[in-house]
C-alpha cells in the first residue's frame, strides 16, 4: 500500500483562465475555449486553445521576462498560486528540503522555433545568447528553482502527454524516500506553435473542424476527429501528511496510489486491448488498497481521437463491472495541454473531490459502438458523492500513468 501524500496547494494557468478557480468554473460550463489562432494562420489546422489574457509582466518577483519561454512563464504563474494556496513562504522554508519536479513534452519549443527562424532568415549572429536556456527541457525546473530559491532535488520528466502525471509520481517518490519534506509537482507546455500544429496535423492527430473550432474537441463522441492543441501549466504542492499537519496546512486531497506502465506496442497508437492502461489502473488500486468497486469518478485522458477514446472506453467498461464510475474529460473545454495535461487534470480531479461535483465533457452528443456504455458526464455538472477518483494520462511512446486521489482531510 502506498503511503498517502497530502496535496496542500494547487496553481493553474489554462485556456479556462488564470488561477484554479477560473479554470474550474470554465470546465464546469462545458463550453470549449478553442478559437482561430493568428499564429497558426495558413496552416491546415489554424485554431487552438490558448490561455486568455495572460501577461507575464504581472508575475511577482520576476524580471527580464524575455529570458523565459512561454511555457516557463505559465509555470511561474501557476507556481506562485500553488505556493500561496499551500500557505507557504519561500523566504521562510528550508530550501534544502524542498523538491521540484516539472513534466513537459516539448520544453521551450516556442523559443526553439523562433530562434531557428532567425538563424535561417538572418544568420547565426541574429540568435539570442539565451536560446539554450530558453529551450532546453530542464530549464523550466531550473528557472523555477531560481525564482523560489529551491536547493533540493530539481528534476524534469518527459513522458509525452503523461509528463505532468509522471512528475506527480516522481515527486511523491522523493517524499517517500525522505529526500524532501515538500515537493512541487508540475506540468507545463506551450505547444501551440506552427511547427507543432503542422506536425500533429500531418500525423492526422488534430481535428480538422476549421469552420467550427468551438465544437472540434469532442471526447468519446461518435463524430470526434482529433484533438485540439492547448497550452497551460499546473503545480501541485505535495507533502507528508504529518508534515502538513505540523504546520496546520489542511489537505485539499490525498494521493493514495499511482502506477505507470508501458505498452511496447507502437510509437503513437495505444495497445488495441489497452493492456498497459489496464495494468496501470489495477496497480494503482492495489497501491491504494482499493478495488474497482471503490472508484467513484474517473477523469479520463479522453483526447477526442478515434483510437485513444476507443481504447480507454473499452478498458473502463472491462474493469468497472460491479460499479460504474462517472467519467469526464476536460479536453473538450481546455484542449490538449500536452505535457501539462496530466497535472492539470489531477488538479481538476481534486477540485471534483472538493466540490463533490463531476464536470461535463464538452461537445458530447452521441456515443458510437466503441464509447457506448460509459457513465459519461455530459451537458451539465453532476453533483455526486465522491471519495476516490482516478486520473488517467496516456502518451506517445506507449506511456500509461494513473493517479488515485482521495478526498481530504
Short mmCIF file of C-alpha atoms in Angstrom, two decimals:
data_model
loop_
_atom_site.label_atom_id
_atom_site.label_comp_id
_atom_site.label_asym_id
_atom_site.label_seq_id
_atom_site.Cartn_x
_atom_site.Cartn_y
_atom_site.Cartn_z
CA UNK A 1 0.00 0.00 0.00
CA UNK A 2 1.32 3.46 -0.94
CA UNK A 3 1.63 5.92 1.95
CA UNK A 4 -0.83 8.77 1.45
CA UNK A 5 0.66 12.07 0.35
CA UNK A 6 -1.21 15.28 1.15
CA UNK A 7 -1.91 17.78 -1.61
CA UNK A 8 -1.94 21.15 0.16
CA UNK A 9 -1.74 23.63 -2.71
CA UNK A 10 -2.78 23.97 -6.35
CA UNK A 11 -1.98 26.51 -9.05
CA UNK A 12 -3.45 26.52 -12.55
CA UNK A 13 -2.98 28.58 -15.69
CA UNK A 14 -5.03 27.14 -18.55
CA UNK A 15 -7.18 28.15 -21.52
CA UNK A 16 -10.02 28.18 -19.00
CA UNK A 17 -8.45 31.10 -17.19
CA UNK A 18 -5.67 32.23 -14.88
CA UNK A 19 -6.00 30.57 -11.50
CA UNK A 20 -7.51 27.35 -10.19
CA UNK A 21 -10.94 28.86 -9.55
CA UNK A 22 -11.20 30.36 -13.04
CA UNK A 23 -10.19 27.06 -14.65
CA UNK A 24 -12.66 25.06 -12.55
CA UNK A 25 -15.51 27.40 -13.43
CA UNK A 26 -14.66 27.19 -17.13
CA UNK A 27 -14.55 23.39 -17.10
CA UNK A 28 -17.89 23.27 -15.30
CA UNK A 29 -19.55 25.34 -18.03
CA UNK A 30 -18.84 22.63 -20.57
CA UNK A 31 -18.03 25.20 -23.27
CA UNK A 32 -14.91 24.86 -25.40
CA UNK A 33 -12.20 27.54 -25.31
CA UNK A 34 -10.99 26.82 -28.86
CA UNK A 35 -10.64 29.76 -31.26
CA UNK A 36 -8.92 30.58 -34.52
CA UNK A 37 -5.26 31.27 -33.69
CA UNK A 38 -3.47 34.08 -35.62
CA UNK A 39 -0.12 32.39 -35.00
CA UNK A 40 -1.32 29.35 -36.92
CA UNK A 41 -2.68 31.29 -39.90
CA UNK A 42 -2.24 29.49 -43.22
CA UNK A 43 -1.74 26.05 -41.67
CA UNK A 44 -4.05 23.08 -42.31
CA UNK A 45 -5.31 23.48 -38.72
CA UNK A 46 -5.43 27.12 -37.65
CA UNK A 47 -7.13 27.01 -34.24
CA UNK A 48 -6.09 26.16 -30.70
CA UNK A 49 -6.89 26.68 -27.02
CA UNK A 50 -4.72 29.44 -25.53
CA UNK A 51 -4.56 30.98 -22.07
CA UNK A 52 -6.68 34.17 -22.26
CA UNK A 53 -5.34 37.49 -21.08
CA UNK A 54 -2.04 36.17 -19.80
CA UNK A 55 0.57 38.84 -19.11
CA UNK A 56 3.95 37.64 -17.89
CA UNK A 57 4.70 41.16 -16.70
CA UNK A 58 2.20 40.61 -13.88
CA UNK A 59 4.26 37.79 -12.36
CA UNK A 60 5.52 38.82 -8.93
CA UNK A 61 9.22 38.84 -8.22
CA UNK A 62 10.34 38.30 -11.81
CA UNK A 63 12.26 40.48 -14.20
CA UNK A 64 13.78 40.20 -17.67
CA UNK A 65 10.87 38.02 -18.75
CA UNK A 66 12.29 37.77 -22.24
CA UNK A 67 14.61 35.17 -20.74
CA UNK A 68 11.74 32.71 -20.35
CA UNK A 69 9.91 30.59 -22.88
CA UNK A 70 6.13 30.99 -22.75
CA UNK A 71 5.78 27.55 -21.13
CA UNK A 72 8.08 28.66 -18.31
CA UNK A 73 6.13 31.88 -17.85
CA UNK A 74 2.93 29.85 -17.43
CA UNK A 75 4.73 27.60 -14.94
CA UNK A 76 5.96 30.54 -12.85
CA UNK A 77 2.44 31.93 -12.63
CA UNK A 78 0.95 28.57 -11.60
CA UNK A 79 3.70 28.04 -9.01
CA UNK A 80 3.01 31.44 -7.46
CA UNK A 81 -0.63 30.50 -6.90
CA UNK A 82 0.20 26.99 -5.65
CA UNK A 83 2.71 28.19 -3.05
CA UNK A 84 0.30 30.84 -1.82
CA UNK A 85 -2.63 28.40 -1.60
CA UNK A 86 -0.50 25.95 0.40
CA UNK A 87 0.27 28.70 2.95
CA UNK A 88 3.97 28.52 2.19
CA UNK A 89 6.52 31.31 2.26
CA UNK A 90 9.70 30.68 0.22
CA UNK A 91 11.57 33.14 2.42
CA UNK A 92 10.73 31.03 5.47
CA UNK A 93 11.21 27.43 4.35
CA UNK A 94 14.32 25.25 4.41
CA UNK A 95 15.22 25.29 0.71
CA UNK A 96 17.30 22.12 1.03
CA UNK A 97 14.16 20.17 1.97
CA UNK A 98 12.06 21.40 -0.96
CA UNK A 99 11.99 19.37 -4.19
CA UNK A 100 10.68 20.27 -7.63
CA UNK A 101 9.65 18.00 -10.49
CA UNK A 102 8.38 19.51 -13.74
CA UNK A 103 6.83 17.49 -16.55
CA UNK A 104 6.96 18.73 -20.13
CA UNK A 105 6.61 17.09 -23.52
CA UNK A 106 8.48 19.71 -25.55
CA UNK A 107 10.38 22.06 -23.24
CA UNK A 108 10.77 25.58 -24.60
CA UNK A 109 9.61 24.72 -28.11
CA UNK A 110 8.42 28.26 -28.86
CA UNK A 111 11.89 29.60 -28.16
CA UNK A 112 13.45 26.94 -30.38
CA UNK A 113 11.13 27.71 -33.30
CA UNK A 114 11.64 31.47 -33.01
CA UNK A 115 15.41 31.21 -32.87
CA UNK A 116 15.58 28.67 -35.67
CA UNK A 117 13.64 31.04 -37.92
CA UNK A 118 16.09 33.80 -37.04
CA UNK A 119 19.00 31.53 -37.94
CA UNK A 120 17.51 30.69 -41.32
CA UNK A 121 16.35 34.23 -42.13
CA UNK A 122 19.14 36.37 -40.73
CA UNK A 123 22.11 34.13 -39.94
CA UNK A 124 23.91 32.99 -36.82
CA UNK A 125 24.62 36.49 -35.50
CA UNK A 126 20.88 37.07 -35.02
CA UNK A 127 20.48 34.28 -32.45
CA UNK A 128 19.79 35.14 -28.83
CA UNK A 129 22.53 34.02 -26.43
CA UNK A 130 19.70 32.73 -24.26
CA UNK A 131 18.42 30.28 -26.88
CA UNK A 132 19.51 27.18 -25.00
CA UNK A 133 18.45 28.38 -21.55
CA UNK A 134 15.04 29.15 -23.00
CA UNK A 135 14.67 25.88 -24.90
CA UNK A 136 16.42 23.07 -23.02
CA UNK A 137 13.83 20.79 -21.39
CA UNK A 138 15.35 21.06 -17.89
CA UNK A 139 15.26 24.85 -17.82
CA UNK A 140 11.65 25.21 -16.73
CA UNK A 141 12.64 23.48 -13.50
CA UNK A 142 15.90 25.41 -13.41
CA UNK A 143 14.20 28.79 -13.72
CA UNK A 144 11.64 27.89 -11.05
CA UNK A 145 14.33 26.87 -8.57
CA UNK A 146 15.92 30.27 -9.12
CA UNK A 147 12.63 32.09 -8.64
CA UNK A 148 11.78 30.25 -5.40
CA UNK A 149 15.27 29.56 -4.06
CA UNK A 150 14.77 25.78 -4.08
CA UNK A 151 18.02 23.87 -3.46
CA UNK A 152 16.67 20.35 -3.02
CA UNK A 153 16.24 17.89 -5.90
CA UNK A 154 15.04 19.52 -9.13
CA UNK A 155 14.05 17.14 -11.91
CA UNK A 156 12.29 17.23 -15.26
CA UNK A 157 10.16 14.36 -16.55
CA UNK A 158 9.20 13.83 -20.17
CA UNK A 159 6.71 11.10 -20.98
CA UNK A 160 4.82 12.92 -23.72
CA UNK A 161 1.21 13.66 -22.74
CA UNK A 162 1.59 11.93 -19.36
CA UNK A 163 4.58 14.08 -18.33
CA UNK A 164 2.68 16.09 -15.72
CA UNK A 165 1.30 12.94 -14.10
CA UNK A 166 4.78 11.38 -14.18
CA UNK A 167 6.05 14.47 -12.35
CA UNK A 168 3.48 13.92 -9.60
CA UNK A 169 4.55 10.29 -9.19
CA UNK A 170 8.24 11.22 -9.15
CA UNK A 171 7.65 13.96 -6.59
CA UNK A 172 5.76 11.57 -4.32
CA UNK A 173 8.60 9.06 -4.56
CA UNK A 174 11.09 11.74 -3.48
CA UNK A 175 8.94 12.39 -0.42
CA UNK A 176 8.62 8.66 0.34
CA UNK A 177 12.41 8.31 0.04
CA UNK A 178 12.92 11.03 2.65
CA UNK A 179 14.75 13.30 0.23
CA UNK A 180 12.43 16.24 0.89
CA UNK A 181 9.58 17.38 3.11
CA UNK A 182 7.67 19.28 0.43
CA UNK A 183 7.63 18.75 -3.32
CA UNK A 184 6.27 20.93 -6.09
CA UNK A 185 4.93 18.65 -8.84
CA UNK A 186 4.19 20.41 -12.09
CA UNK A 187 3.36 20.13 -15.74
CA UNK A 188 3.80 22.83 -18.36
CA UNK A 189 3.77 23.09 -22.13
CA UNK A 190 3.02 25.67 -24.80
CA UNK A 191 3.00 23.60 -27.98
CA UNK A 192 0.52 25.88 -29.76
CA UNK A 193 3.25 26.71 -32.28
CA UNK A 194 3.38 26.48 -36.08
CA UNK A 195 5.81 23.55 -36.10
CA UNK A 196 3.81 21.53 -33.56
CA UNK A 197 0.48 22.31 -35.21
CA UNK A 198 1.77 21.39 -38.66
CA UNK A 199 3.41 18.20 -37.40
CA UNK A 200 0.35 16.98 -35.50
CA UNK A 201 -1.85 17.84 -38.47
CA UNK A 202 0.45 15.86 -40.77
CA UNK A 203 0.02 12.86 -38.46
CA UNK A 204 -3.75 13.21 -38.67
CA UNK A 205 -3.99 13.73 -34.90
CA UNK A 206 -5.74 17.12 -34.92
CA UNK A 207 -9.38 17.89 -35.54
CA UNK A 208 -9.95 19.50 -38.94
CA UNK A 209 -13.04 21.49 -37.94
CA UNK A 210 -11.52 24.79 -39.00
CA UNK A 211 -15.00 26.17 -39.69
CA UNK A 212 -16.21 25.36 -36.17
CA UNK A 213 -13.34 25.29 -33.63
CA UNK A 214 -15.68 25.53 -30.65
CA UNK A 215 -17.07 22.07 -31.44
CA UNK A 216 -13.83 20.46 -32.58
CA UNK A 217 -12.74 18.78 -29.33
CA UNK A 218 -15.41 16.19 -28.52
CA UNK A 219 -14.04 13.35 -26.35
CA UNK A 220 -15.79 9.99 -26.69
CA UNK A 221 -18.28 11.38 -29.22
CA UNK A 222 -19.23 9.48 -32.36
CA UNK A 223 -18.16 12.43 -34.53
CA UNK A 224 -14.74 13.03 -32.95
CA UNK A 225 -11.93 13.51 -35.45
CA UNK A 226 -8.89 14.53 -33.41
CA UNK A 227 -7.71 16.72 -30.57
CA UNK A 228 -7.21 20.47 -30.30
CA UNK A 229 -3.83 21.87 -29.29
CA UNK A 230 -3.82 23.59 -25.92
CA UNK A 231 -1.32 25.10 -23.52
CA UNK A 232 -1.06 25.62 -19.80
CA UNK A 233 0.62 24.81 -16.52
CA UNK A 234 -0.34 23.24 -13.22
CA UNK A 235 1.55 22.98 -9.94
CA UNK A 236 0.56 20.75 -7.04
CA UNK A 237 2.17 21.06 -3.60
CA UNK A 238 2.77 17.60 -2.11
CA UNK A 239 3.94 16.79 1.41
CA UNK A 240 3.78 14.05 4.01
CA UNK A 241 0.51 14.16 5.92
CA UNK A 242 2.38 14.55 9.20
CA UNK A 243 4.38 17.48 7.86
CA UNK A 244 1.21 19.19 6.63
CA UNK A 245 -0.47 18.64 9.99
CA UNK A 246 2.52 20.03 11.87
CA UNK A 247 2.26 23.32 10.01
CA UNK A 248 -1.55 23.28 10.19
CA UNK A 249 -2.00 23.12 6.43
CA UNK A 250 -5.29 21.37 5.57
CA UNK A 251 -5.01 18.79 2.76
CA UNK A 252 -7.04 19.50 -0.35
CA UNK A 253 -6.88 15.77 -1.13
CA UNK A 254 -4.56 12.80 -0.75
CA UNK A 255 -2.57 10.96 -3.39
CA UNK A 256 -3.21 7.38 -2.25
CA UNK A 257 -1.94 5.37 -5.20
CA UNK A 258 -0.19 5.61 -8.54
CA UNK A 259 1.32 3.48 -11.28
CA UNK A 260 2.94 3.83 -14.66
CA UNK A 261 3.33 1.20 -17.37
CA UNK A 262 4.48 0.98 -20.98
CA UNK A 263 2.69 -0.58 -23.94
CA UNK A 264 5.76 -1.55 -26.02
CA UNK A 265 3.35 -1.68 -28.94
CA UNK A 266 3.62 1.33 -31.25
CA UNK A 267 5.17 4.79 -31.29
CA UNK A 268 1.84 6.65 -31.33
CA UNK A 269 -1.02 4.11 -31.27
CA UNK A 270 -2.24 2.70 -27.94
CA UNK A 271 -2.28 -1.04 -27.45
CA UNK A 272 -5.51 -2.20 -29.13
CA UNK A 273 -6.61 -4.06 -25.99
CA UNK A 274 -5.38 -1.35 -23.63
CA UNK A 275 -3.23 -3.80 -21.71
CA UNK A 276 -0.84 -1.14 -20.40
CA UNK A 277 -3.61 1.13 -19.15
CA UNK A 278 -5.42 -1.84 -17.63
CA UNK A 279 -2.32 -2.85 -15.66
CA UNK A 280 -1.73 0.73 -14.54
CA UNK A 281 -5.27 1.02 -13.18
CA UNK A 282 -5.06 -2.26 -11.30
CA UNK A 283 -1.62 -1.49 -9.88
CA UNK A 284 -2.82 1.93 -8.76
CA UNK A 285 -5.82 0.43 -6.97
CA UNK A 286 -3.64 -2.18 -5.25
CA UNK A 287 -1.35 0.59 -4.05
CA UNK A 288 -4.40 2.47 -2.76
CA UNK A 289 -5.72 -0.68 -1.03
CA UNK A 290 -8.87 -0.30 -3.10
CA UNK A 291 -10.86 -2.15 -5.75
CA UNK A 292 -12.70 -1.06 -8.85
CA UNK A 293 -15.89 -1.01 -6.78
CA UNK A 294 -14.42 1.80 -4.65
CA UNK A 295 -13.87 4.21 -7.57
CA UNK A 296 -16.48 6.93 -7.80
CA UNK A 297 -15.11 9.03 -10.66
CA UNK A 298 -12.56 8.93 -13.49
CA UNK A 299 -11.00 12.00 -15.06
CA UNK A 300 -10.20 10.33 -18.36
CA UNK A 301 -7.37 11.10 -20.75
CA UNK A 302 -10.15 11.50 -23.33
CA UNK A 303 -8.29 13.16 -26.19
CA UNK A 304 -11.09 13.18 -28.80
CA UNK A 305 -9.04 10.95 -31.10
CA UNK A 306 -10.57 7.83 -32.57
CA UNK A 307 -8.18 5.25 -31.11
CA UNK A 308 -7.43 6.74 -27.68
CA UNK A 309 -11.08 7.16 -26.76
CA UNK A 310 -11.94 3.75 -28.10
CA UNK A 311 -9.20 2.01 -26.11
CA UNK A 312 -9.78 3.94 -22.91
CA UNK A 313 -13.53 3.35 -23.03
CA UNK A 314 -13.03 -0.38 -23.59
CA UNK A 315 -10.70 -0.68 -20.59
CA UNK A 316 -13.11 1.21 -18.32
CA UNK A 317 -16.04 -0.96 -19.43
CA UNK A 318 -13.99 -4.14 -18.91
CA UNK A 319 -12.70 -3.33 -15.43
CA UNK A 320 -15.56 -1.44 -13.81
CA UNK A 321 -18.34 -4.00 -13.96
CA UNK A 322 -19.62 -4.19 -10.40
CA UNK A 323 -19.96 -0.41 -10.07
CA UNK A 324 -19.76 2.16 -12.84
CA UNK A 325 -17.87 5.37 -12.05
CA UNK A 326 -18.76 8.67 -13.64
CA UNK A 327 -16.34 9.67 -16.42
CA UNK A 328 -15.36 13.06 -17.75
CA UNK A 329 -12.70 14.61 -19.96
CA UNK A 330 -11.57 18.22 -19.55
CA UNK A 331 -10.05 18.30 -23.04
CA UNK A 332 -13.39 19.16 -24.56
CA UNK A 333 -13.09 22.55 -22.83
CA UNK A 334 -9.33 23.10 -22.48
CA UNK A 335 -7.96 21.27 -25.50
CA UNK A 336 -4.92 19.04 -25.07
CA UNK A 337 -2.30 20.67 -22.84
CA UNK A 338 0.23 18.02 -23.86
CA UNK A 339 2.84 17.59 -21.08
CA UNK A 340 0.81 19.84 -18.81
CA UNK A 341 -2.39 17.81 -19.22
CA UNK A 342 -1.69 15.17 -16.56
CA UNK A 343 -1.01 17.76 -13.86
CA UNK A 344 -3.92 19.97 -14.93
CA UNK A 345 -6.32 17.03 -14.86
CA UNK A 346 -5.01 15.82 -11.48
CA UNK A 347 -5.78 19.29 -10.14
CA UNK A 348 -9.27 19.16 -11.66
CA UNK A 349 -9.83 15.71 -10.14
CA UNK A 350 -9.01 17.21 -6.75
CA UNK A 351 -11.46 20.04 -7.46
CA UNK A 352 -14.13 17.44 -8.20
CA UNK A 353 -13.47 15.80 -4.84
CA UNK A 354 -13.58 19.15 -3.05
CA UNK A 355 -16.78 20.31 -4.71
CA UNK A 356 -18.36 16.83 -4.80
CA UNK A 357 -19.09 17.56 -8.43
CA UNK A 358 -18.23 15.94 -11.75
CA UNK A 359 -17.86 18.46 -14.60
CA UNK A 360 -19.30 17.72 -18.05
CA UNK A 361 -17.48 16.53 -21.15
CA UNK A 362 -17.90 19.31 -23.70
CA UNK A 363 -19.38 18.72 -27.15
CA UNK A 364 -20.55 15.18 -26.47
CA UNK A 365 -23.77 14.46 -28.34
CA UNK A 366 -23.75 10.79 -29.30
CA UNK A 367 -21.70 7.69 -28.44
CA UNK A 368 -20.54 5.20 -31.01
CA UNK A 369 -20.21 1.46 -30.60
CA UNK A 370 -16.74 1.85 -29.07
CA UNK A 371 -17.59 4.50 -26.46
CA UNK A 372 -21.13 3.45 -25.56
CA UNK A 373 -21.60 2.10 -22.06
CA UNK A 374 -19.62 4.76 -20.19
CA UNK A 375 -21.34 6.78 -17.49
CA UNK A 376 -20.14 9.93 -19.20
CA UNK A 377 -21.00 13.24 -17.57
CA UNK A 378 -22.48 15.46 -20.29
CA UNK A 379 -24.44 18.67 -20.65
CA UNK A 380 -24.19 19.96 -17.09
CA UNK A 381 -22.22 19.40 -13.91
CA UNK A 382 -23.31 16.43 -11.84
CA UNK A 383 -23.42 16.65 -8.03
CA UNK A 384 -22.02 13.37 -6.76
CA UNK A 385 -20.69 11.79 -3.57
CA UNK A 386 -17.00 11.43 -4.45
CA UNK A 387 -14.46 9.77 -2.18
CA UNK A 388 -11.99 8.09 -4.54
CA UNK A 389 -11.19 9.21 -8.09
CA UNK A 390 -8.71 8.21 -10.76
CA UNK A 391 -6.92 10.43 -13.24
CA UNK A 392 -5.68 8.76 -16.44
CA UNK A 393 -2.82 10.10 -18.59
CA UNK A 394 -1.52 8.42 -21.74
CA UNK A 395 1.27 9.49 -24.05
CA UNK A 396 3.04 8.82 -27.33
CA UNK A 397 5.62 6.09 -26.83
CA UNK A 398 3.09 3.91 -25.00
CA UNK A 399 3.16 5.64 -21.60
CA UNK A 400 0.24 4.91 -19.26
CA UNK A 401 0.01 6.77 -15.95
CA UNK A 402 -2.79 6.55 -13.40
CA UNK A 403 -3.22 8.52 -10.16
CA UNK A 404 -5.63 7.67 -7.34
CA UNK A 405 -6.82 10.67 -5.34
CA UNK A 406 -8.97 10.60 -2.24
CA UNK A 407 -10.96 13.39 -0.65
CA UNK A 408 -9.36 15.26 2.24
CA UNK A 409 -8.81 15.94 5.03
#
